[in-house]
Amino acid sequence: MDPNADFSPSAAALTAGAAVAPAHPTEPANLTDLANPAEHANPAERILSVAYELFSRRGIRDVGVNELIERSGVAKATFYRHFPSKDSLVLAFLERRDRQWTVDAILTEARRRGSTPVEQLLAIFDVFGDWFQRDDFEACSFVNVLLEMGPAHPLGQASIDYLARIRGHIQALAEEAGLVRAEEFARSCQILMKGSIISATEGDWLAAQRAQQMAVWLIEHHRA
């Protein structure tokens, strides 16, 4: 079987693996430093832990099913019992990424660092700044998968949905801060977030600070 040939899954296959429990990092900014998969007794968890590391670093098409099976230490039949297609595993990876990256590493840490909603909005870029300095900085998987697979592909559409969730979190913070046109603010702020990630990928390690300064101006523009 061609390890990369299963990119047209059925609807059932696309939703398989969504029930796998997400992991929560012990260190908010540590996005890919997962426990050794061999330590996990659950084969599905071993597979997903390996997939998280490989997909976040190398993308989707470059990682084949055979490599995932070998790195996970499971039989092929075991792999397909838990994840009927490669796409179903990617969807489980995106779900975990949302919980581990969006919620735990970024939003929860930003809320911890800021005492007011405005401070928490700006703290997102402080968290980004720390993340950009890490040796394992791997950019945004949702953007990466969207660009790799395209918006018409189910995995691209799933990435769009997760990006919309991020925007929803930003909008909620903007509403807490009493900003006007909160949805418009969230879209503009997310542009700054995405742009800073791309700039950091290019090697601009001050991208977060630059984006934060623009976020200050944006907040002032949306004050009542």
mmCIF file of C-alpha atoms in Angstrom:
data_model
loop_
_atom_site.group_PDB
_atom_site.id
_atom_site.type_symbol
_atom_site.label_atom_id
_atom_site.label_comp_id
_atom_site.label_asym_id
_atom_site.label_seq_id
_atom_site.Cartn_x
_atom_site.Cartn_y
_atom_site.Cartn_z
ATOM 1 C CA MET A 1 0.000 0.000 0.000
ATOM 2 C CA ASP A 2 1.295 3.439 -0.894
ATOM 3 C CA PRO A 3 1.625 5.201 2.497
ATOM 4 C CA ASN A 4 0.502 8.519 1.059
ATOM 5 C CA ALA A 5 -2.255 7.306 -1.206
ATOM 6 C CA ASP A 6 -5.192 7.516 1.196
ATOM 7 C CA PHE A 7 -6.236 11.154 0.884
ATOM 8 C CA SER A 8 -9.859 10.586 -0.149
ATOM 9 C CA PRO A 9 -11.440 9.097 2.978
ATOM 10 C CA SER A 10 -15.068 8.425 3.570
ATOM 11 C CA ALA A 11 -17.005 10.592 5.992
ATOM 12 C CA ALA A 12 -16.710 7.867 8.605
ATOM 13 C CA ALA A 13 -12.965 7.692 8.113
ATOM 14 C CA LEU A 14 -12.624 11.445 8.486
ATOM 15 C CA THR A 15 -14.202 11.425 11.901
ATOM 16 C CA ALA A 16 -12.369 8.353 13.155
ATOM 17 C CA GLY A 17 -9.768 9.156 15.774
ATOM 18 C CA ALA A 18 -11.581 12.263 16.992
ATOM 19 C CA ALA A 19 -12.346 10.484 20.241
ATOM 20 C CA VAL A 20 -8.685 10.070 21.113
ATOM 21 C CA ALA A 21 -8.069 12.028 24.295
ATOM 22 C CA PRO A 22 -5.800 15.049 23.771
ATOM 23 C CA ALA A 23 -2.595 15.504 25.678
ATOM 24 C CA HIS A 24 -1.881 18.579 27.762
ATOM 25 C CA PRO A 25 1.700 19.856 27.922
ATOM 26 C CA THR A 26 3.304 20.425 31.287
ATOM 27 C CA GLU A 27 5.031 23.521 29.918
ATOM 28 C CA PRO A 28 2.769 25.928 27.979
ATOM 29 C CA ALA A 29 5.305 26.988 25.358
ATOM 30 C CA ASN A 30 6.586 23.454 24.766
ATOM 31 C CA LEU A 31 4.531 22.563 21.714
ATOM 32 C CA THR A 32 6.170 19.394 20.438
ATOM 33 C CA ASP A 33 8.101 17.991 23.379
ATOM 34 C CA LEU A 34 5.796 15.035 23.917
ATOM 35 C CA ALA A 35 6.472 12.046 26.104
ATOM 36 C CA ASN A 36 8.232 9.056 24.583
ATOM 37 C CA PRO A 37 5.503 7.183 22.671
ATOM 38 C CA ALA A 38 6.922 3.894 23.903
ATOM 39 C CA GLU A 39 5.816 4.885 27.389
ATOM 40 C CA HIS A 40 2.159 4.913 26.309
ATOM 41 C CA ALA A 41 0.410 1.584 26.694
ATOM 42 C CA ASN A 42 -2.456 2.679 24.459
ATOM 43 C CA PRO A 43 -1.540 2.010 20.793
ATOM 44 C CA ALA A 44 -3.785 4.846 19.583
ATOM 45 C CA GLU A 45 -1.973 7.257 21.894
ATOM 46 C CA ARG A 46 1.420 6.048 20.692
ATOM 47 C CA ILE A 47 0.369 6.563 17.081
ATOM 48 C CA LEU A 48 -1.050 10.019 17.753
ATOM 49 C CA SER A 49 1.990 11.130 19.756
ATOM 50 C CA VAL A 50 4.295 10.135 16.915
ATOM 51 C CA ALA A 51 1.987 11.763 14.361
ATOM 52 C CA TYR A 52 1.898 14.992 16.361
ATOM 53 C CA GLU A 53 5.660 15.310 16.291
ATOM 54 C CA LEU A 54 6.059 14.373 12.627
ATOM 55 C CA PHE A 55 3.090 16.288 11.189
ATOM 56 C CA SER A 56 3.875 19.473 13.118
ATOM 57 C CA ARG A 57 7.478 19.455 11.927
ATOM 58 C CA ARG A 58 7.313 18.010 8.421
ATOM 59 C CA GLY A 59 3.765 18.502 7.198
ATOM 60 C CA ILE A 60 1.358 15.877 5.946
ATOM 61 C CA ARG A 61 2.469 14.555 2.578
ATOM 62 C CA ASP A 62 6.077 14.019 3.640
ATOM 63 C CA VAL A 63 5.054 11.597 6.405
ATOM 64 C CA GLY A 64 3.951 8.162 5.233
ATOM 65 C CA VAL A 65 1.841 5.574 6.978
ATOM 66 C CA ASN A 66 4.701 3.070 7.004
ATOM 67 C CA GLU A 67 6.905 5.509 8.904
ATOM 68 C CA LEU A 68 4.110 6.231 11.372
ATOM 69 C CA ILE A 69 3.623 2.507 11.958
ATOM 70 C CA GLU A 70 7.340 1.876 12.413
ATOM 71 C CA ARG A 71 7.875 4.835 14.751
ATOM 72 C CA SER A 72 4.779 3.924 16.793
ATOM 73 C CA GLY A 73 5.820 0.300 17.201
ATOM 74 C CA VAL A 74 2.417 -1.059 16.195
ATOM 75 C CA ALA A 75 1.242 -3.569 13.600
ATOM 76 C CA LYS A 76 -0.344 -2.282 10.405
ATOM 77 C CA ALA A 77 -3.645 -3.882 11.375
ATOM 78 C CA THR A 78 -3.518 -2.087 14.730
ATOM 79 C CA PHE A 79 -2.865 1.232 13.027
ATOM 80 C CA TYR A 80 -5.834 0.896 10.691
ATOM 81 C CA ARG A 81 -8.074 -0.364 13.483
ATOM 82 C CA HIS A 82 -7.597 2.928 15.310
ATOM 83 C CA PHE A 83 -7.198 5.198 12.258
ATOM 84 C CA PRO A 84 -8.904 3.795 9.125
ATOM 85 C CA SER A 85 -7.065 6.315 6.930
ATOM 86 C CA LYS A 86 -4.152 8.690 7.115
ATOM 87 C CA ASP A 87 -6.604 11.578 6.897
ATOM 88 C CA SER A 88 -8.416 10.381 10.013
ATOM 89 C CA LEU A 89 -5.103 10.508 11.878
ATOM 90 C CA VAL A 90 -4.426 14.019 10.564
ATOM 91 C CA LEU A 91 -7.824 15.129 11.861
ATOM 92 C CA ALA A 92 -6.985 13.709 15.278
ATOM 93 C CA PHE A 93 -3.665 15.566 15.128
ATOM 94 C CA LEU A 94 -5.426 18.842 14.290
ATOM 95 C CA GLU A 95 -7.835 18.341 17.191
ATOM 96 C CA ARG A 96 -4.938 17.777 19.569
ATOM 97 C CA ARG A 97 -3.099 20.735 18.120
ATOM 98 C CA ASP A 98 -6.102 22.939 18.840
ATOM 99 C CA ARG A 99 -6.199 21.861 22.471
ATOM 100 C CA GLN A 100 -2.465 21.733 23.099
ATOM 101 C CA TRP A 101 -1.385 24.771 21.062
ATOM 102 C CA THR A 102 -4.355 27.131 20.760
ATOM 103 C CA VAL A 103 -5.911 26.586 24.181
ATOM 104 C CA ASP A 104 -3.143 25.383 26.497
ATOM 105 C CA ALA A 105 0.021 26.959 25.102
ATOM 106 C CA ILE A 106 -1.290 30.261 23.769
ATOM 107 C CA LEU A 107 -4.641 31.358 25.221
ATOM 108 C CA THR A 108 -4.325 29.923 28.715
ATOM 109 C CA GLU A 109 -0.812 31.307 29.051
ATOM 110 C CA ALA A 110 -1.876 34.723 27.708
ATOM 111 C CA ARG A 111 -4.720 34.857 30.235
ATOM 112 C CA ARG A 112 -2.271 33.938 32.982
ATOM 113 C CA ARG A 113 0.118 36.719 32.012
ATOM 114 C CA GLY A 114 -2.472 39.483 31.693
ATOM 115 C CA SER A 115 -4.704 40.834 34.470
ATOM 116 C CA THR A 116 -7.218 42.492 32.118
ATOM 117 C CA PRO A 117 -8.688 41.405 28.762
ATOM 118 C CA VAL A 118 -6.625 44.044 26.942
ATOM 119 C CA GLU A 119 -3.445 42.884 28.656
ATOM 120 C CA GLN A 120 -4.353 39.304 27.776
ATOM 121 C CA LEU A 121 -4.825 40.211 24.121
ATOM 122 C CA LEU A 122 -1.401 41.820 24.043
ATOM 123 C CA ALA A 123 0.125 38.957 26.032
ATOM 124 C CA ILE A 124 -0.623 36.627 23.124
ATOM 125 C CA PHE A 125 2.295 38.259 21.344
ATOM 126 C CA ASP A 126 4.517 37.903 24.416
ATOM 127 C CA VAL A 127 3.774 34.166 24.331
ATOM 128 C CA PHE A 128 4.490 34.171 20.594
ATOM 129 C CA GLY A 129 7.810 35.915 21.254
ATOM 130 C CA ASP A 130 8.889 33.132 23.613
ATOM 131 C CA TRP A 131 7.684 30.506 21.155
ATOM 132 C CA PHE A 132 9.568 32.085 18.246
ATOM 133 C CA GLN A 133 12.831 31.803 20.195
ATOM 134 C CA ARG A 134 12.487 28.069 20.727
ATOM 135 C CA ASP A 135 14.662 25.648 18.778
ATOM 136 C CA ASP A 136 11.538 23.569 18.068
ATOM 137 C CA PHE A 137 9.490 26.476 16.674
ATOM 138 C CA GLU A 138 7.374 24.857 13.956
ATOM 139 C CA ALA A 139 4.964 27.640 12.869
ATOM 140 C CA CYS A 140 1.184 27.197 12.753
ATOM 141 C CA SER A 141 0.073 23.716 11.769
ATOM 142 C CA PHE A 142 -3.378 24.927 10.730
ATOM 143 C CA VAL A 143 -1.894 27.369 8.233
ATOM 144 C CA ASN A 144 0.675 24.797 7.120
ATOM 145 C CA VAL A 145 -1.935 22.112 6.460
ATOM 146 C CA LEU A 146 -4.253 24.582 4.737
ATOM 147 C CA LEU A 147 -1.499 25.688 2.359
ATOM 148 C CA GLU A 148 -0.264 22.138 1.801
ATOM 149 C CA MET A 149 -3.637 20.507 1.147
ATOM 150 C CA GLY A 150 -5.658 23.453 -0.175
ATOM 151 C CA PRO A 151 -9.025 24.840 1.015
ATOM 152 C CA ALA A 152 -11.071 22.366 -1.046
ATOM 153 C CA HIS A 153 -9.526 19.327 0.663
ATOM 154 C CA PRO A 154 -11.259 18.051 3.834
ATOM 155 C CA LEU A 155 -8.054 18.586 5.798
ATOM 156 C CA GLY A 156 -7.757 22.116 4.460
ATOM 157 C CA GLN A 157 -11.345 22.786 5.439
ATOM 158 C CA ALA A 158 -10.719 21.387 8.906
ATOM 159 C CA SER A 159 -7.768 23.762 9.236
ATOM 160 C CA ILE A 160 -9.987 26.680 8.213
ATOM 161 C CA ASP A 161 -12.447 25.663 10.913
ATOM 162 C CA TYR A 162 -9.722 25.582 13.575
ATOM 163 C CA LEU A 163 -8.447 28.990 12.472
ATOM 164 C CA ALA A 164 -12.007 30.258 12.866
ATOM 165 C CA ARG A 165 -12.031 28.860 16.411
ATOM 166 C CA ILE A 166 -8.904 30.841 17.196
ATOM 167 C CA ARG A 167 -10.605 33.945 15.845
ATOM 168 C CA GLY A 168 -13.581 33.197 18.069
ATOM 169 C CA HIS A 169 -11.343 33.139 21.140
ATOM 170 C CA ILE A 170 -9.887 36.508 20.145
ATOM 171 C CA GLN A 171 -13.354 37.931 19.589
ATOM 172 C CA ALA A 172 -14.431 36.743 23.044
ATOM 173 C CA LEU A 173 -11.468 38.534 24.622
ATOM 174 C CA ALA A 174 -12.258 41.666 22.610
ATOM 175 C CA GLU A 175 -15.836 41.578 23.855
ATOM 176 C CA GLU A 176 -14.608 41.173 27.440
ATOM 177 C CA ALA A 177 -12.414 44.225 26.854
ATOM 178 C CA GLY A 178 -15.411 46.227 25.665
ATOM 179 C CA LEU A 179 -13.962 46.802 22.206
ATOM 180 C CA VAL A 180 -16.376 47.855 19.487
ATOM 181 C CA ARG A 181 -16.797 45.789 16.314
ATOM 182 C CA ALA A 182 -15.255 42.814 18.119
ATOM 183 C CA GLU A 183 -15.558 40.447 15.171
ATOM 184 C CA GLU A 184 -13.765 42.893 12.892
ATOM 185 C CA PHE A 185 -11.091 43.343 15.561
ATOM 186 C CA ALA A 186 -10.625 39.572 15.836
ATOM 187 C CA ARG A 187 -10.088 39.231 12.095
ATOM 188 C CA SER A 188 -7.534 42.038 12.052
ATOM 189 C CA CYS A 189 -5.754 40.735 15.135
ATOM 190 C CA GLN A 190 -5.541 37.264 13.622
ATOM 191 C CA ILE A 191 -3.877 38.774 10.559
ATOM 192 C CA LEU A 192 -1.206 40.162 12.898
ATOM 193 C CA MET A 193 -0.858 36.764 14.560
ATOM 194 C CA LYS A 194 -0.491 34.884 11.280
ATOM 195 C CA GLY A 195 1.831 37.505 9.859
ATOM 196 C CA SER A 196 4.131 37.404 12.872
ATOM 197 C CA ILE A 197 4.345 33.598 12.620
ATOM 198 C CA ILE A 198 5.312 33.784 8.952
ATOM 199 C CA SER A 199 7.842 36.536 9.663
ATOM 200 C CA ALA A 200 9.375 34.486 12.469
ATOM 201 C CA THR A 201 9.609 31.531 10.091
ATOM 202 C CA GLU A 202 11.571 33.821 7.775
ATOM 203 C CA GLY A 203 13.962 34.548 10.631
ATOM 204 C CA ASP A 204 12.568 37.775 12.113
ATOM 205 C CA TRP A 205 12.766 36.939 15.815
ATOM 206 C CA LEU A 206 11.319 40.360 16.717
ATOM 207 C CA ALA A 207 8.160 39.691 14.724
ATOM 208 C CA ALA A 208 6.060 39.235 17.865
ATOM 209 C CA GLN A 209 7.088 42.602 19.275
ATOM 210 C CA ARG A 210 6.380 44.331 15.974
ATOM 211 C CA ALA A 211 2.952 42.695 15.766
ATOM 212 C CA GLN A 212 2.232 43.596 19.396
ATOM 213 C CA GLN A 213 2.856 47.270 18.695
ATOM 214 C CA MET A 214 0.405 47.131 15.802
ATOM 215 C CA ALA A 215 -2.062 45.343 18.093
ATOM 216 C CA VAL A 216 -1.859 48.311 20.495
ATOM 217 C CA TRP A 217 -2.868 50.631 17.661
ATOM 218 C CA LEU A 218 -5.614 48.217 16.622
ATOM 219 C CA ILE A 219 -7.053 48.105 20.141
ATOM 220 C CA GLU A 220 -7.128 51.898 20.305
ATOM 221 C CA HIS A 221 -8.967 51.944 16.976
ATOM 222 C CA HIS A 222 -11.645 49.656 18.420
ATOM 223 C CA ARG A 223 -12.170 51.341 21.774
ATOM 224 C CA ALA A 224 -15.670 52.678 22.361
#
